[in-house]
Amino acid sequence: MVQDEQLRVAPASPGEVPEGARVRHFDELDERAQQDLFAAVHGGSSLAGEESRNRRVSDGGGDVTGLVSGDVVVFTGYYRVR
Amino acid sequence: MSESYVIIGDGIAGSSAAETLREEASDADITVITDEGEALYNRILIKEFAKGKLPEAPISIHDPDWYEERDIDLRLNTVVTNIDPDAHEIETHEDEILAYDKLLVATGGTPAQLPVENSDAEGVHHFWTFQDARAIREHAEATDTGVIVGAGLLGIDLAAICGAQGIDAHYLMRGNSWWRYALSEEGAEIMHDAMRENGVTPVFDSGVDRFEVDDEGHVEAAIDPNGERYEADFAGVAIGLDFNTEVLQGTGVEVDDGVVVDKYLETNVEDIYAAGDLTRFFDTILGKHAQNGSWGSAKEQGSVAAHNMVDPGSKEFRWVSSYSITHFDFPFLSFGHPTLGDEHIERKYSDTEWRRLAFVDGKIVGGVLIGDLSPQSAYKKLMREERVVADREEALLQKSVDLDEIVAATEQ
């Protein structure tokens, strides 16, 4: 599924992690997603281009290759994807 | 009759294998056995739990329903006591016999004990499992002084936990810098500064000669080889892993500081495979056996092993791993095998930005990036393609790496 919206990241404090949110560590992301996240955090770009958005994650949590809105990522801080 | 697959271990390698097996062999009988009391959890997030930043809930990855929905038989709190390769059977601590057609060993490791006096005292922690993290968090929240031992990737997690929990900690290192096998002093100093900013004092040419305990057997100080005494109600030890290979004793499986497997993750004993931290796998990029303890590598090994259990020899393990440290304001990422290399190049760009690449026979075999991770993909691609690039130092260390230019140069 391709999502139309541009995913972006925003800093969040650990205390703001919503109950039920999927929390992922940077090391769980594939190489492209890591590059996207680094660029988004340090350059303010959108999180994923169309290619990355096409690589949707499964809902089971066991096959994390990318990020979806609502995720929280632990990198040099906590970041909320939206 | 359907095939029977048994997996020992429910870490990311074992769980990844179970998932792949179900995808590739829909009718197979799949059993996952673990001595832990909980299903797969996120081992790389437990440091955030121990720091007091995350609650327990997000750490869990699979609940028992996940296995049930996939018709995978999960056995928690179960210890495998024997493997009989000839009969293709395993035995559990409850004397249950389970037959297998293919067996995967993904039992990981156990933190090594520091071989010094009182290293088993109360208050001396190792950090590997969720249970370890719970104990560390509870103790760290209630104490003021600490020491950390083990100047590597696991030790720095303990240092960060101390910093986040407000513990006045000393990080006792044997050498003159943190992770000295992968970083020069210049690169390591960036990490030392970050530790200091987080309330952790690195101490060099030190270590622990013995722990002192109070009347109740609780650690109260660490004495280093120079006789210096460091008060510590909390001690974190991370000096490496002992691989959990006991279950393979008597099976004939080759063990040499890890379970030796080929590029298909198969051992020398027919129908027994291994995956995850405990393997000494044949690295098709290096051209020799190697080890890796990263989450991504273990996950990929589990999946590749499962493919080969269903269809032997169908998929090679070929992977450039990476491991990050995200405790500080700047990121740190190591990739490949940064501690190997007969040649190195490095450059410092700012107080929080530095790179180092390691080469063997002119090919990149690993590296460390501090601050700027953007060259990661370019370096990994050159490594995967086994290009001889060591003579391209200036191009490799440009702030913005022009991969096309480097590749073109190697093809001239």
Coordinates of C-alpha atoms in Angstrom, one line a residue:
Chain A
M1 CA 0.0 0.0 0.0
V2 CA 1.3 3.4 -0.9
Q3 CA 0.5 6.2 1.5
D4 CA 0.0 9.6 0.1
E5 CA 1.1 11.7 3.0
Q6 CA 4.7 12.7 3.6
L7 CA 5.9 11.0 6.7
R8 CA 7.9 13.3 9.0
V9 CA 9.5 12.9 12.4
A10 CA 9.1 15.1 15.4
P11 CA 11.1 14.9 18.7
A12 CA 9.2 13.4 21.5
S13 CA 10.0 12.8 25.1
P14 CA 10.0 9.2 26.4
G15 CA 7.1 10.1 28.6
E16 CA 5.1 11.0 25.6
V17 CA 5.2 7.5 24.1
P18 CA 1.5 6.7 23.6
E19 CA 0.2 3.5 25.1
G20 CA 0.1 0.9 22.4
A21 CA 2.5 2.8 20.1
R22 CA 5.0 0.6 18.3
V23 CA 8.5 1.6 19.5
R24 CA 11.4 0.6 17.3
H25 CA 15.1 1.1 17.8
F26 CA 17.2 2.5 14.9
D27 CA 19.0 -0.8 14.6
E28 CA 15.8 -2.6 13.6
L29 CA 15.4 -0.5 10.5
D30 CA 16.8 -1.6 7.2
E31 CA 19.6 0.4 5.7
R32 CA 17.3 2.6 3.5
A33 CA 15.0 3.4 6.4
Q34 CA 18.1 4.3 8.6
Q35 CA 19.3 6.7 5.9
D36 CA 15.8 8.2 5.6
L37 CA 15.6 8.7 9.4
F38 CA 19.0 10.2 9.7
A39 CA 18.2 12.7 6.9
A40 CA 14.8 13.5 8.4
V41 CA 16.2 14.1 11.9
H42 CA 19.2 16.1 10.8
G43 CA 18.0 17.7 7.6
G44 CA 14.3 18.0 8.2
S45 CA 13.4 16.1 5.1
S46 CA 10.3 13.9 4.8
L47 CA 10.9 10.5 6.3
A48 CA 10.4 8.3 3.2
G49 CA 10.3 8.6 -0.5
E50 CA 7.8 6.7 -2.5
E51 CA 10.2 3.7 -2.8
S52 CA 10.4 3.5 0.9
R53 CA 6.7 3.9 1.5
N54 CA 6.1 1.1 -0.9
R55 CA 8.0 -1.1 1.4
R56 CA 5.3 -1.1 4.0
V57 CA 5.8 -3.0 7.2
S58 CA 3.8 -6.0 8.2
D59 CA 1.5 -5.5 11.1
G60 CA 2.9 -8.4 13.1
G61 CA 5.9 -6.5 14.3
G62 CA 8.3 -9.2 13.3
D63 CA 9.2 -7.8 9.9
V64 CA 10.1 -4.3 10.4
T65 CA 11.6 -2.8 7.3
G66 CA 10.2 0.7 7.5
L67 CA 8.1 3.0 9.5
V68 CA 4.5 4.1 9.6
S69 CA 2.6 7.0 11.1
G70 CA 2.3 6.6 14.8
D71 CA 5.6 4.7 15.3
V72 CA 8.1 5.9 17.8
V73 CA 11.8 5.5 16.9
V74 CA 14.6 5.5 19.4
F75 CA 17.6 7.2 17.8
T76 CA 19.7 10.0 19.2
G77 CA 16.4 10.9 20.9
Y78 CA 12.8 9.7 20.8
Y79 CA 11.0 10.6 17.6
R80 CA 7.4 10.3 16.7
V81 CA 6.5 9.4 13.1
R82 CA 3.5 11.2 11.6
Chain B
M1 CA 3.9 -36.8 6.2
S2 CA 4.9 -33.2 7.1
E3 CA 8.4 -32.2 8.0
S4 CA 9.2 -31.5 11.6
Y5 CA 11.4 -28.5 12.5
V6 CA 12.6 -27.8 16.0
I7 CA 14.2 -24.5 17.0
I8 CA 16.1 -24.1 20.3
G9 CA 16.0 -20.5 21.3
D10 CA 13.4 -17.8 20.9
G11 CA 15.6 -14.7 20.4
I12 CA 15.4 -12.8 17.2
A13 CA 17.3 -15.6 15.3
G14 CA 15.0 -18.4 16.4
S15 CA 11.9 -16.4 16.0
S16 CA 12.9 -15.2 12.6
A17 CA 13.5 -18.8 11.6
A18 CA 10.1 -19.9 12.9
E19 CA 8.4 -17.2 10.9
T20 CA 10.3 -18.0 7.7
L21 CA 9.7 -21.7 8.2
R22 CA 5.9 -21.2 8.4
E23 CA 6.0 -19.1 5.3
E24 CA 8.1 -21.6 3.3
A25 CA 6.6 -24.8 4.7
S26 CA 2.9 -24.2 5.5
D27 CA 2.2 -27.8 6.6
A28 CA 5.3 -28.3 8.7
D29 CA 5.3 -29.0 12.4
I30 CA 7.3 -26.2 14.0
T31 CA 8.4 -26.2 17.7
V32 CA 10.2 -23.4 19.4
I33 CA 11.8 -24.2 22.7
T34 CA 13.2 -21.6 25.1
D35 CA 14.5 -21.7 28.6
E36 CA 13.2 -18.1 29.2
G37 CA 9.8 -17.5 30.6
E38 CA 8.7 -15.0 28.0
A39 CA 8.4 -15.0 24.3
L40 CA 10.5 -12.9 22.0
Y41 CA 11.2 -9.4 23.3
N42 CA 13.2 -6.5 21.9
R43 CA 16.7 -7.1 23.2
I44 CA 17.9 -3.8 21.7
L45 CA 15.2 -1.8 23.5
I46 CA 15.8 -3.2 27.0
K47 CA 18.5 -0.6 27.5
E48 CA 15.8 2.1 27.2
F49 CA 13.8 0.2 29.8
A50 CA 16.8 0.0 32.1
K51 CA 17.4 3.7 31.7
G52 CA 13.9 4.3 33.0
K53 CA 12.7 5.8 29.8
L54 CA 10.3 3.1 28.5
P55 CA 7.7 0.9 30.3
E56 CA 7.7 -2.8 29.8
A57 CA 4.9 -3.0 27.2
P58 CA 6.7 -1.8 24.1
I59 CA 9.6 -4.2 24.7
S60 CA 7.5 -7.2 24.0
I61 CA 7.5 -8.3 20.3
H62 CA 5.6 -11.5 20.3
D63 CA 3.0 -12.7 22.7
P64 CA 1.9 -16.4 22.8
D65 CA -0.9 -15.7 20.4
W66 CA 1.6 -14.8 17.7
Y67 CA 2.8 -18.4 17.8
E68 CA -0.7 -19.9 18.1
E69 CA -1.9 -18.0 15.1
R70 CA 0.9 -19.5 13.1
D71 CA 0.5 -22.9 14.5
I72 CA 3.9 -22.8 16.1
D73 CA 4.3 -24.8 19.3
L74 CA 6.1 -22.5 21.7
R75 CA 7.6 -24.1 24.8
L76 CA 8.6 -21.6 27.5
N77 CA 10.7 -22.4 30.5
T78 CA 12.0 -25.5 28.8
V79 CA 15.6 -26.7 28.8
V80 CA 16.9 -29.0 26.1
T81 CA 19.2 -31.5 27.9
N82 CA 20.3 -33.7 25.0
I83 CA 20.4 -33.9 21.3
D84 CA 20.7 -37.3 19.6
P85 CA 21.7 -36.5 15.9
D86 CA 21.5 -40.2 14.9
A87 CA 17.9 -40.6 16.1
H88 CA 17.1 -37.1 15.1
E89 CA 15.6 -36.5 18.6
I90 CA 16.0 -34.0 21.4
E91 CA 15.2 -34.5 25.1
T92 CA 14.0 -31.8 27.5
H93 CA 14.5 -31.4 31.2
E94 CA 11.1 -33.0 31.7
D95 CA 12.3 -36.1 29.9
E96 CA 10.1 -35.4 26.9
I97 CA 11.5 -36.7 23.6
L98 CA 10.8 -34.6 20.5
A99 CA 11.7 -35.8 17.0
Y100 CA 13.0 -33.5 14.3
D101 CA 13.8 -33.7 10.7
K102 CA 15.8 -30.4 10.9
L103 CA 17.1 -28.7 14.0
L104 CA 18.1 -25.1 14.5
V105 CA 20.3 -24.1 17.5
A106 CA 19.8 -20.4 18.3
T107 CA 20.7 -20.4 22.0
G108 CA 22.8 -17.2 22.0
G109 CA 25.1 -16.5 24.8
T110 CA 25.5 -15.8 28.5
P111 CA 27.5 -12.8 29.8
A112 CA 31.0 -13.8 30.9
Q113 CA 31.8 -13.5 34.6
L114 CA 34.7 -11.3 35.6
P115 CA 37.2 -13.6 37.1
V116 CA 37.9 -11.6 40.2
E117 CA 37.0 -11.8 43.9
N118 CA 33.4 -11.1 44.8
S119 CA 32.3 -10.8 41.1
D120 CA 29.1 -12.7 42.1
A121 CA 28.3 -10.3 44.9
E122 CA 24.8 -8.7 45.1
G123 CA 24.8 -5.5 43.2
V124 CA 27.1 -6.8 40.4
H125 CA 25.1 -6.9 37.2
H126 CA 25.4 -8.3 33.8
F127 CA 23.2 -7.0 31.1
W128 CA 21.7 -9.4 28.6
T129 CA 18.1 -10.5 29.2
F130 CA 14.9 -8.6 30.1
Q131 CA 15.2 -10.0 33.6
D132 CA 18.7 -8.5 33.8
A133 CA 17.2 -5.1 32.7
R134 CA 14.5 -5.3 35.3
A135 CA 17.0 -5.9 38.1
I136 CA 19.3 -3.2 36.8
R137 CA 16.5 -0.6 36.6
E138 CA 15.3 -1.4 40.1
H139 CA 18.8 -1.2 41.6
A140 CA 19.9 1.8 39.5
E141 CA 16.9 3.9 40.6
A142 CA 17.9 3.4 44.2
T143 CA 21.6 4.0 44.2
D144 CA 24.1 6.8 43.8
T145 CA 27.5 5.4 43.0
G146 CA 28.6 2.8 40.4
V147 CA 31.4 1.3 38.3
I148 CA 31.3 -0.2 34.8
V149 CA 33.7 -2.7 33.4
G150 CA 34.1 -3.7 29.8
A151 CA 35.2 -1.1 27.2
G152 CA 33.0 -2.3 24.4
L153 CA 29.6 -2.0 22.8
L154 CA 27.7 -3.6 25.8
G155 CA 29.7 -1.8 28.4
I156 CA 28.7 1.6 27.0
D157 CA 25.1 0.7 27.4
L158 CA 25.7 0.2 31.1
A159 CA 27.5 3.5 31.3
A160 CA 24.5 5.2 29.6
I161 CA 22.1 3.5 32.0
C162 CA 24.1 4.9 34.9
G163 CA 24.1 8.3 33.4
A164 CA 20.4 8.3 32.7
Q165 CA 19.7 7.1 36.2
G166 CA 21.8 9.8 37.8
I167 CA 24.5 7.5 39.2
D168 CA 27.9 9.0 39.8
A169 CA 29.8 6.3 37.9
H170 CA 33.4 5.5 36.9
Y171 CA 33.9 3.5 33.7
L172 CA 37.1 1.4 34.4
M173 CA 38.9 0.5 31.2
R174 CA 41.9 -1.7 30.8
G175 CA 43.5 0.3 27.9
N176 CA 43.9 3.9 27.1
S177 CA 40.5 4.4 25.4
W178 CA 37.1 2.9 24.8
W179 CA 36.7 0.1 22.2
R180 CA 40.4 0.5 21.3
Y181 CA 40.3 -2.3 18.7
A182 CA 37.9 -0.3 16.5
L183 CA 38.6 3.3 17.3
S184 CA 41.7 5.4 17.4
E185 CA 42.2 7.6 20.5
E186 CA 41.0 10.6 18.5
G187 CA 37.7 8.9 17.7
A188 CA 37.3 7.4 21.2
E189 CA 37.8 10.8 22.8
I190 CA 34.5 11.9 21.2
M191 CA 32.8 9.1 23.1
H192 CA 34.7 9.8 26.3
D193 CA 33.5 13.4 26.2
A194 CA 29.9 12.2 25.7
M195 CA 30.3 9.9 28.7
R196 CA 31.6 12.8 30.9
E197 CA 28.7 15.0 29.8
N198 CA 26.3 12.2 31.0
G199 CA 27.9 12.0 34.4
V200 CA 30.2 9.0 33.7
T201 CA 33.9 9.3 34.3
P202 CA 36.1 7.2 32.1
V203 CA 39.2 5.8 33.9
F204 CA 42.0 4.5 31.7
D205 CA 44.7 1.8 32.3
S206 CA 42.4 0.5 35.0
G207 CA 39.9 -2.3 35.3
V208 CA 38.8 -4.3 38.4
D209 CA 41.2 -6.3 40.5
R210 CA 38.5 -7.2 43.1
F211 CA 35.2 -6.0 44.5
E212 CA 34.7 -5.2 48.1
V213 CA 31.5 -6.1 49.8
D214 CA 29.7 -5.1 53.0
D215 CA 28.6 -7.4 55.8
E216 CA 25.5 -8.4 53.9
G217 CA 27.5 -9.4 50.8
H218 CA 26.5 -6.4 48.7
V219 CA 29.1 -4.7 46.6
E220 CA 30.4 -1.4 48.0
A221 CA 33.6 -0.7 46.0
A222 CA 35.8 -1.8 43.2
I223 CA 39.6 -1.9 43.5
D224 CA 41.5 -1.5 40.3
P225 CA 44.9 -3.1 39.5
N226 CA 46.6 0.2 40.5
G227 CA 45.1 -0.1 44.0
E228 CA 42.7 2.8 43.4
R229 CA 39.3 2.3 45.2
Y230 CA 36.1 3.4 43.6
E231 CA 32.9 3.4 45.8
A232 CA 30.2 1.6 44.0
D233 CA 26.8 0.4 45.2
F234 CA 26.2 -0.7 41.7
A235 CA 28.6 -2.5 39.3
G236 CA 27.9 -3.3 35.7
V237 CA 30.1 -5.9 34.0
A238 CA 30.1 -6.4 30.2
I239 CA 33.3 -8.2 29.2
G240 CA 31.8 -10.5 26.5
L241 CA 29.7 -13.5 26.0
D242 CA 30.1 -17.2 26.6
F243 CA 28.2 -19.0 23.9
N244 CA 25.5 -21.4 25.0
T245 CA 26.8 -24.5 23.2
E246 CA 26.6 -27.0 26.1
V247 CA 23.6 -28.6 24.5
L248 CA 25.7 -29.6 21.6
Q249 CA 28.2 -31.6 23.6
G250 CA 28.5 -35.1 22.3
T251 CA 26.7 -34.4 19.1
G252 CA 29.8 -34.0 17.0
V253 CA 28.9 -30.5 16.0
E254 CA 32.1 -28.5 15.6
V255 CA 32.4 -25.8 18.2
D256 CA 35.3 -23.3 18.0
D257 CA 34.5 -20.2 20.1
G258 CA 31.0 -20.5 18.6
V259 CA 29.2 -23.0 16.5
V260 CA 30.9 -23.4 13.2
V261 CA 28.6 -23.2 10.2
D262 CA 29.0 -22.9 6.5
K263 CA 27.5 -20.1 4.3
Y264 CA 24.1 -21.9 4.5
L265 CA 24.2 -21.8 8.3
E266 CA 24.5 -25.6 8.5
T267 CA 26.8 -27.3 10.9
N268 CA 29.1 -30.2 10.1
V269 CA 26.4 -32.6 11.4
E270 CA 23.6 -33.4 9.0
D271 CA 20.3 -31.6 9.6
I272 CA 21.6 -29.4 12.4
Y273 CA 21.8 -25.7 11.7
A274 CA 22.7 -22.7 13.9
A275 CA 21.9 -19.0 13.8
G276 CA 22.4 -15.9 15.8
D277 CA 25.1 -14.7 18.1
L278 CA 26.6 -18.1 18.8
T279 CA 27.6 -18.9 15.2
R280 CA 31.0 -18.7 13.6
F281 CA 29.7 -18.4 10.1
F282 CA 31.5 -18.5 6.8
D283 CA 31.4 -14.8 5.7
T284 CA 31.3 -14.8 1.9
I285 CA 32.5 -11.2 1.8
L286 CA 35.5 -11.8 4.0
G287 CA 36.2 -15.2 2.5
K288 CA 36.6 -16.7 6.0
H289 CA 34.7 -17.5 9.1
A290 CA 33.6 -14.6 11.2
Q291 CA 31.2 -13.7 14.1
N292 CA 28.7 -11.0 14.6
G293 CA 26.3 -10.2 17.5
S294 CA 24.0 -7.6 15.9
W295 CA 20.2 -7.8 15.9
G296 CA 20.0 -7.5 12.1
S297 CA 22.6 -10.2 11.5
A298 CA 20.8 -12.6 13.9
K299 CA 17.5 -11.9 12.3
E300 CA 18.9 -12.5 8.8
Q301 CA 20.7 -15.7 9.9
G302 CA 17.5 -17.1 11.3
S303 CA 15.7 -16.5 8.1
V304 CA 18.5 -17.8 5.9
A305 CA 18.9 -20.9 8.0
A306 CA 15.1 -21.6 7.7
H307 CA 15.2 -21.3 3.9
N308 CA 18.0 -23.9 3.9
M309 CA 16.3 -26.2 6.3
V310 CA 13.4 -26.3 3.9
D311 CA 15.5 -26.4 0.8
P312 CA 19.1 -27.2 1.5
G313 CA 21.7 -25.1 -0.1
S314 CA 19.2 -22.6 -1.5
K315 CA 20.3 -19.4 0.2
E316 CA 23.7 -18.1 1.2
F317 CA 24.1 -15.8 4.2
R318 CA 25.7 -12.6 2.8
W319 CA 25.3 -9.7 5.1
V320 CA 27.0 -6.4 6.1
S321 CA 25.9 -5.9 9.7
S322 CA 25.7 -2.6 11.6
Y323 CA 25.3 -1.7 15.2
S324 CA 24.5 1.8 16.5
I325 CA 24.8 3.6 19.8
T326 CA 22.1 6.1 20.3
H327 CA 22.7 7.3 23.9
F328 CA 24.2 10.6 23.0
D329 CA 23.3 13.8 21.1
F330 CA 25.2 12.4 18.1
P331 CA 24.8 9.0 16.5
F332 CA 27.5 6.3 16.4
L333 CA 27.4 3.4 13.9
S334 CA 29.8 0.6 13.4
F335 CA 29.4 -1.7 10.4
G336 CA 31.0 -4.9 9.1
H337 CA 34.1 -5.9 11.0
P338 CA 35.7 -2.7 12.2
T339 CA 38.1 -4.5 14.5
L340 CA 39.6 -6.4 11.5
G341 CA 41.8 -4.8 8.9
D342 CA 45.4 -4.6 8.0
E343 CA 45.0 -1.0 6.9
H344 CA 42.9 1.9 8.2
I345 CA 42.0 5.5 7.2
E346 CA 40.3 8.0 9.4
R347 CA 39.3 11.7 9.6
K348 CA 37.9 14.0 12.2
Y349 CA 35.4 16.6 10.9
S350 CA 34.3 18.3 14.1
D351 CA 34.1 17.7 17.9
T352 CA 31.3 15.1 17.3
E353 CA 32.0 13.9 13.8
W354 CA 34.6 11.3 12.8
R355 CA 35.0 8.3 10.5
R356 CA 37.3 5.3 10.2
L357 CA 37.4 2.6 7.6
A358 CA 39.2 -0.7 7.9
F359 CA 40.6 -2.6 4.9
V360 CA 41.9 -6.1 4.1
D361 CA 43.7 -6.5 0.8
G362 CA 42.5 -3.0 -0.2
K363 CA 38.8 -3.8 0.3
I364 CA 36.6 -2.3 3.0
V365 CA 35.8 -4.8 5.7
G366 CA 34.2 -2.5 8.2
G367 CA 34.2 1.0 9.7
V368 CA 32.9 3.3 12.3
L369 CA 30.9 6.5 11.7
I370 CA 30.4 9.1 14.4
G371 CA 28.0 12.0 13.9
D372 CA 27.3 11.7 10.2
L373 CA 25.8 8.4 9.1
S374 CA 25.0 9.5 5.6
P375 CA 28.0 7.6 4.0
Q376 CA 26.8 4.3 5.5
S377 CA 25.1 3.0 2.3
A378 CA 28.0 3.9 0.0
Y379 CA 30.6 2.2 2.2
K380 CA 28.4 -0.9 2.6
K381 CA 27.9 -1.1 -1.1
L382 CA 31.6 -1.0 -1.8
M383 CA 32.1 -3.7 0.9
R384 CA 29.4 -5.9 -0.6
E385 CA 30.8 -5.5 -4.1
E386 CA 34.3 -6.3 -2.7
R387 CA 35.9 -3.4 -4.5
V388 CA 39.5 -2.5 -4.0
V389 CA 39.3 1.1 -2.9
A390 CA 41.9 1.6 -0.2
D391 CA 44.0 3.8 -2.6
R392 CA 41.0 6.2 -2.9
E393 CA 41.5 7.7 0.6
E394 CA 40.6 11.3 -0.3
A395 CA 37.4 10.3 -2.1
L396 CA 36.4 8.0 0.6
L397 CA 36.9 10.6 3.3
Q398 CA 35.2 13.4 1.5
K399 CA 32.4 14.9 3.7
S400 CA 30.0 13.8 0.9
V401 CA 31.0 10.5 -0.5
D402 CA 30.6 10.3 -4.3
L403 CA 30.0 6.6 -4.8
D404 CA 29.8 6.8 -8.6
E405 CA 33.2 8.5 -8.8
I406 CA 34.8 5.8 -6.6
V407 CA 33.2 3.0 -8.5
A408 CA 34.2 4.5 -11.8
A409 CA 37.8 4.8 -10.6
T410 CA 37.8 1.1 -9.7
E411 CA 36.7 0.1 -13.1
Q412 CA 39.3 2.1 -15.1

